[in-house]
Each structure stands twice: as C-alpha cells, then as structure tokens.
Coordinates of C-alpha atoms and ligand atoms in Angstrom, one line a residue:
M1 CA 220.0 78.3 -42.4
P2 CA 223.9 77.1 -42.3
P3 CA 225.9 78.0 -40.0
A4 CA 227.8 81.3 -40.4
D5 CA 231.3 79.2 -40.5
V6 CA 230.0 77.0 -43.0
R7 CA 230.2 78.9 -46.4
S8 CA 227.7 77.7 -49.2
L9 CA 228.2 75.2 -52.2
H10 CA 228.9 76.3 -55.2
V11 CA 227.6 74.3 -58.3
L12 CA 227.9 75.1 -62.1
I13 CA 225.1 73.8 -64.2
F14 CA 224.3 73.6 -67.5
G15 CA 222.7 72.2 -70.5
A16 CA 224.3 70.4 -72.7
A17 CA 222.1 71.0 -76.1
L18 CA 223.6 73.5 -78.4
R19 CA 220.1 74.8 -79.7
Q20 CA 217.7 77.8 -78.6
G21 CA 214.3 76.7 -76.8
S22 CA 216.1 73.3 -75.8
L23 CA 214.5 70.7 -73.2
N24 CA 217.8 70.2 -71.3
S25 CA 218.3 73.7 -70.9
R26 CA 214.9 74.3 -69.3
L27 CA 215.5 71.5 -67.0
A28 CA 219.2 73.0 -66.4
E29 CA 217.3 76.2 -65.3
L30 CA 214.7 74.0 -63.2
A31 CA 217.8 72.5 -61.0
A32 CA 219.5 75.5 -60.7
R33 CA 215.9 77.2 -58.9
T34 CA 215.8 74.0 -56.5
V35 CA 219.9 74.6 -56.1
E36 CA 219.3 77.5 -55.1
R37 CA 216.2 77.4 -53.1
R38 CA 218.8 74.7 -50.9
G39 CA 221.1 77.9 -50.4
A40 CA 223.8 77.0 -52.7
T41 CA 224.8 79.2 -55.1
V42 CA 224.7 78.4 -59.0
D43 CA 227.0 79.2 -62.1
L44 CA 224.1 78.2 -64.9
A45 CA 225.9 78.0 -68.1
T46 CA 225.2 76.8 -71.7
M47 CA 227.1 74.6 -74.1
A48 CA 227.4 77.1 -76.4
D49 CA 229.9 78.8 -73.5
F50 CA 231.8 75.7 -74.0
D51 CA 231.8 74.6 -77.2
S52 CA 235.0 74.0 -78.9
P53 CA 236.8 72.6 -81.8
S54 CA 237.3 69.0 -82.3
Y55 CA 240.0 67.6 -80.5
D56 CA 243.1 68.0 -82.3
G57 CA 246.6 67.3 -81.0
D58 CA 247.8 69.8 -83.2
L59 CA 245.7 72.3 -82.0
E60 CA 246.3 71.7 -78.3
A61 CA 250.1 72.2 -79.0
E62 CA 248.9 76.1 -79.8
G63 CA 247.1 76.1 -76.8
M64 CA 243.7 75.0 -75.2
P65 CA 240.6 77.1 -77.1
E66 CA 239.1 79.7 -75.0
P67 CA 235.6 77.9 -74.6
A68 CA 237.1 74.9 -73.2
K69 CA 239.1 76.5 -71.0
E70 CA 236.8 78.7 -69.6
F71 CA 234.7 75.4 -69.0
C72 CA 238.0 74.2 -66.8
D73 CA 238.3 77.7 -65.0
R74 CA 234.2 77.5 -63.8
L75 CA 234.4 73.9 -63.3
K76 CA 237.5 74.4 -61.1
A77 CA 235.4 77.2 -59.1
A78 CA 232.6 75.0 -58.4
D79 CA 231.9 72.3 -55.7
A80 CA 229.8 70.4 -58.0
F81 CA 228.5 70.2 -61.3
M82 CA 224.9 69.4 -63.1
I83 CA 224.7 68.4 -66.3
A84 CA 221.4 68.2 -68.3
S85 CA 222.3 66.0 -71.4
P86 CA 220.2 65.2 -74.3
E87 CA 220.5 61.3 -75.6
Y88 CA 221.7 61.4 -79.3
N89 CA 221.5 58.3 -80.5
A90 CA 221.4 56.2 -77.5
S91 CA 224.4 58.1 -76.4
M92 CA 225.8 61.8 -75.1
P93 CA 226.1 64.4 -78.3
G94 CA 229.5 65.0 -79.8
A95 CA 229.9 68.6 -78.4
L96 CA 229.4 67.2 -74.8
K97 CA 232.0 64.5 -75.2
N98 CA 234.6 66.6 -77.1
L99 CA 234.5 68.8 -74.1
I100 CA 235.0 66.2 -71.8
D101 CA 238.0 65.4 -74.0
W102 CA 239.2 68.4 -73.8
A103 CA 238.6 68.9 -70.1
S104 CA 240.9 65.4 -69.8
R105 CA 243.8 67.4 -71.1
M106 CA 244.1 70.3 -68.6
R107 CA 246.2 69.9 -65.5
P108 CA 245.2 69.7 -62.6
Q109 CA 242.9 67.5 -64.1
P110 CA 239.2 69.2 -63.1
L111 CA 236.9 66.5 -63.4
N112 CA 239.1 64.6 -60.9
G113 CA 236.9 63.8 -57.4
K114 CA 234.1 66.3 -58.7
Q115 CA 230.9 65.7 -57.5
G116 CA 228.7 65.7 -60.6
F117 CA 224.8 65.0 -60.9
L118 CA 223.1 63.7 -64.3
L119 CA 220.5 65.3 -66.1
S120 CA 218.3 64.3 -69.3
A121 CA 215.3 65.3 -70.9
S122 CA 213.7 64.0 -74.0
P123 CA 210.0 63.5 -75.3
S124 CA 210.6 59.6 -75.4
M125 CA 209.2 57.2 -72.8
V126 CA 212.4 57.0 -70.7
G127 CA 213.7 60.5 -71.0
G128 CA 217.1 59.8 -72.7
N129 CA 218.0 57.9 -69.9
R130 CA 220.3 55.8 -71.8
G131 CA 222.6 58.7 -73.1
L132 CA 223.7 59.4 -69.2
W133 CA 224.9 55.8 -68.7
A134 CA 226.8 56.9 -71.9
L135 CA 228.1 60.0 -70.3
R136 CA 228.8 58.3 -66.9
V137 CA 231.9 56.5 -68.8
P138 CA 233.7 59.5 -69.6
L139 CA 233.3 61.0 -66.6
E140 CA 233.9 58.3 -64.2
H141 CA 236.9 57.6 -65.7
L142 CA 238.6 60.8 -65.0
G143 CA 237.7 60.4 -61.2
A144 CA 234.3 63.0 -61.6
R145 CA 232.2 61.3 -58.1
V146 CA 228.8 60.8 -60.1
Y147 CA 225.6 60.5 -58.0
P148 CA 223.9 57.0 -58.4
D149 CA 220.7 58.5 -59.0
M150 CA 220.0 60.5 -62.2
F151 CA 216.8 62.4 -63.3
S152 CA 215.6 61.4 -66.6
L153 CA 212.4 63.8 -67.6
A154 CA 210.7 61.7 -70.4
Q155 CA 207.9 63.0 -72.4
A156 CA 209.8 66.2 -71.6
H157 CA 208.1 68.6 -74.5
E158 CA 204.7 67.8 -72.3
A159 CA 206.2 68.1 -69.0
F160 CA 206.6 72.1 -68.0
G161 CA 204.2 74.1 -66.6
P162 CA 204.0 77.7 -67.8
D163 CA 205.7 78.7 -64.8
G164 CA 208.8 76.5 -65.8
R165 CA 208.1 74.3 -62.9
L166 CA 207.6 70.1 -63.5
A167 CA 203.6 70.0 -64.1
N168 CA 203.1 67.4 -62.1
D169 CA 203.2 68.0 -58.8
L170 CA 204.7 64.4 -57.6
L171 CA 207.5 64.5 -59.9
Q172 CA 208.5 67.9 -59.3
K173 CA 208.7 66.9 -55.1
R174 CA 210.8 63.9 -56.3
F175 CA 213.2 66.2 -58.2
D176 CA 213.6 68.5 -55.5
E177 CA 214.5 65.7 -53.2
T178 CA 216.6 64.1 -54.9
I179 CA 218.9 67.0 -55.9
G180 CA 218.9 68.0 -51.8
C181 CA 220.3 64.8 -51.5
F182 CA 223.1 65.3 -54.0
L183 CA 223.6 68.3 -52.1
D184 CA 224.0 66.7 -48.8
L185 CA 226.3 64.3 -50.1
V186 CA 228.4 67.3 -51.5
E187 CA 228.5 69.1 -48.2
A188 CA 229.3 66.1 -46.5
A189 CA 232.3 64.9 -49.1
M190 CA 233.7 68.5 -48.7
R191 CA 234.3 68.0 -45.0
Y192 CA 236.4 64.8 -45.8
P193 CA 238.3 66.3 -48.4
G194 CA 240.9 63.4 -48.2
L195 CA 238.5 60.8 -49.4
K196 CA 238.4 62.3 -52.7
K197 CA 241.5 62.9 -54.0
Q198 CA 243.6 60.1 -56.0
W199 CA 242.9 59.8 -59.5
V200 CA 245.3 57.2 -61.4
E201 CA 244.0 56.2 -65.3
F202 CA 244.9 53.2 -65.6
L203 CA 244.6 51.3 -61.7
G204 CA 246.7 47.7 -61.9
E205 CA 249.1 49.0 -65.2
K206 CA 252.4 48.8 -64.2
P207 CA 253.7 52.3 -62.9
N208 CA 255.9 54.1 -65.9
P209 CA 256.5 57.4 -66.3
A210 CA 256.7 57.7 -69.7
T211 CA 252.7 56.6 -70.1
D212 CA 251.2 57.0 -66.4
R213 CA 248.5 59.7 -66.3
T214 CA 248.1 60.5 -62.6
E215 CA 247.0 62.7 -59.8
T216 CA 247.5 61.5 -56.4
N217 CA 248.0 62.9 -52.8
E218 CA 251.8 63.5 -53.6
T219 CA 251.8 65.2 -56.4
E220 CA 249.7 67.6 -55.3
A221 CA 251.4 67.9 -51.9
A222 CA 254.8 68.3 -54.6
Ligands
LIG301 C1 220.8 63.4 -84.1 C2 219.8 63.0 -82.8 C3 219.6 62.3 -82.3 C4 218.7 61.9 -81.1 N1 218.4 60.6 -80.6 C5 218.2 60.1 -79.6 C6 217.8 59.1 -78.9 O1 218.9 58.0 -78.8 N2 217.2 58.6 -78.1 C7 216.0 60.2 -77.2 O2 215.0 59.7 -76.8 N3 215.6 61.2 -78.4 C8 216.8 61.3 -79.6 N4 217.0 62.3 -79.7 C9 215.3 63.2 -79.7 C10 215.6 64.3 -78.8 O3 215.8 63.6 -77.7 C11 215.3 65.6 -78.7 O4 215.2 66.0 -79.8 C12 215.7 66.5 -77.6 O5 214.5 67.5 -77.6 C13 217.2 67.0 -78.0 O6 216.8 68.0 -76.4 P1 217.0 69.5 -76.5 O7 216.0 69.8 -76.6 O8 217.7 69.6 -75.4 O9 218.0 70.0 -77.5 C14 217.5 62.7 -81.1 C15 217.9 63.8 -81.5 C16 219.1 64.2 -82.6 C17 219.0 65.6 -83.1

C-alpha cells in the first residue's frame, strides 16, 4: 500500500492500430492490467479515439481536430503514457505519426517531460521492434522521456493464452517486472519535477524569437 499522502499514478495506455482484434490492443489491455495491479489508475484508450485527419496547416488555422485535442487532454491528465504500436514497414503507423504531429502543435506541448513506455506486437520473430526505434525519434524530439527498455512481443499471434495473459509464464513475469520498473521511475521523476521541465526544439541553434520553439522554466513561470 502506498503511503496516504502519495496519490496513485495515472497512466494513459493505448494500442496504435485502428483495426478490431488488433494484437497491439490486446497487449495494451494486458499492460493496463499490470499497471492497475501495481496500484496505478489507467486510462485505456484506442487509436480510434484519437484518429485525426492528416495534418494540414489550413485545417489547423480553423482549430485543432477534436480527436487530437482529446489525445492532448488525456495525455496532460496522465503522469505517463504507454503505446503498443504495430510496426508498418519498419516504422510506425502513419495514423500514429500524424497524431504526434498534431500534438506537437499544442501549447503547452503535452509530450514535453512526459514519461513513456513503448510496446509492440507482431507475428514476426522480432515483434515489431524496429518500429519502436522509429517511434522514439519524434517522441524524444518533443521532450518525452522514453524508457530505455521496450517490450516487443514476437510471434504475437500465438503468444496469448485464453485468459489474455502471455502463455509463456517467464515472458509474462518479464513483462510485469519491466512495467514495474518503469512505474518506479515515473514515481521517482514526479518527486523531482525540476528535472524534467525544459524543452528547446533545436538546442545549440542561435536563439531567434521568430523560429524558436521552446518551453523553458521561465516560460512556465511567466
Ligand atoms: C501496411 C503494413 C505493413 C507491415 N509491416 C510490417 C513490418 O515492417 N514488420 C512487421 O513485423 N510486421 C509488419 N506488418 C504486419 C503487422 O505486424 C501485423 O499485421 C500486425 O498484426 C499488425 O498489428 P495489429 O495486430 O495490432 O493490427 C505490416 C502490416 C501492414 C498492414
């Protein structure tokens, strides 16, 4: 039991495939069960909740699309996020990259300083892991703190038992333990909020108010 003065962590979790019966949605649901067992609360979403029209500056001038806004709101309400993403052609699905692009336009920029954990599931032998390396790039560019370990479920079409858990007990144990380590880090980071604030899109570039995209401790305080 956590001490009474520690509020429980709140984690946004979703699978990044749009289709019904997605292996990544099943992995996201399994992650949600593990997170809840560790005493955190979960906002379990689907990619359909956030699916947005292709980013278009003219559309943006009319206002952020509702699904992208919803993603930003739910991300902002969470202490951390977990994405179970399919690998499409050694990268991430276009719908997910598009959502990240929309989110990058929101101020305050909601991925900045947010702790994230990445998972993937694929029938392949490496579980879609290459896609997660691609996914790290825009997330880290936007200041998200992406956990070093990633869980890629290989041969995912055969990996789940009838109860939704991983049929291989040792794999399920590694899954639970890795997520537990991530939650410990999220909790530790929350106690030292000063560690994770500043985001300057292109560090080292000569500062220029016309092109700067920054969120610093000063802008937060202002
Ligand atoms: C457009 C497309 C591209 C894909 N590219 C890859 C790939 O590069 N690597 C891989 O392991 N699987 C690839 N797959 C297979 C997916 O991993 C598989 O369909 C998986 O079940 C998709 O995730 P989901 O079950 O959550 O929908 C691809 C599937 C599609 C539809």
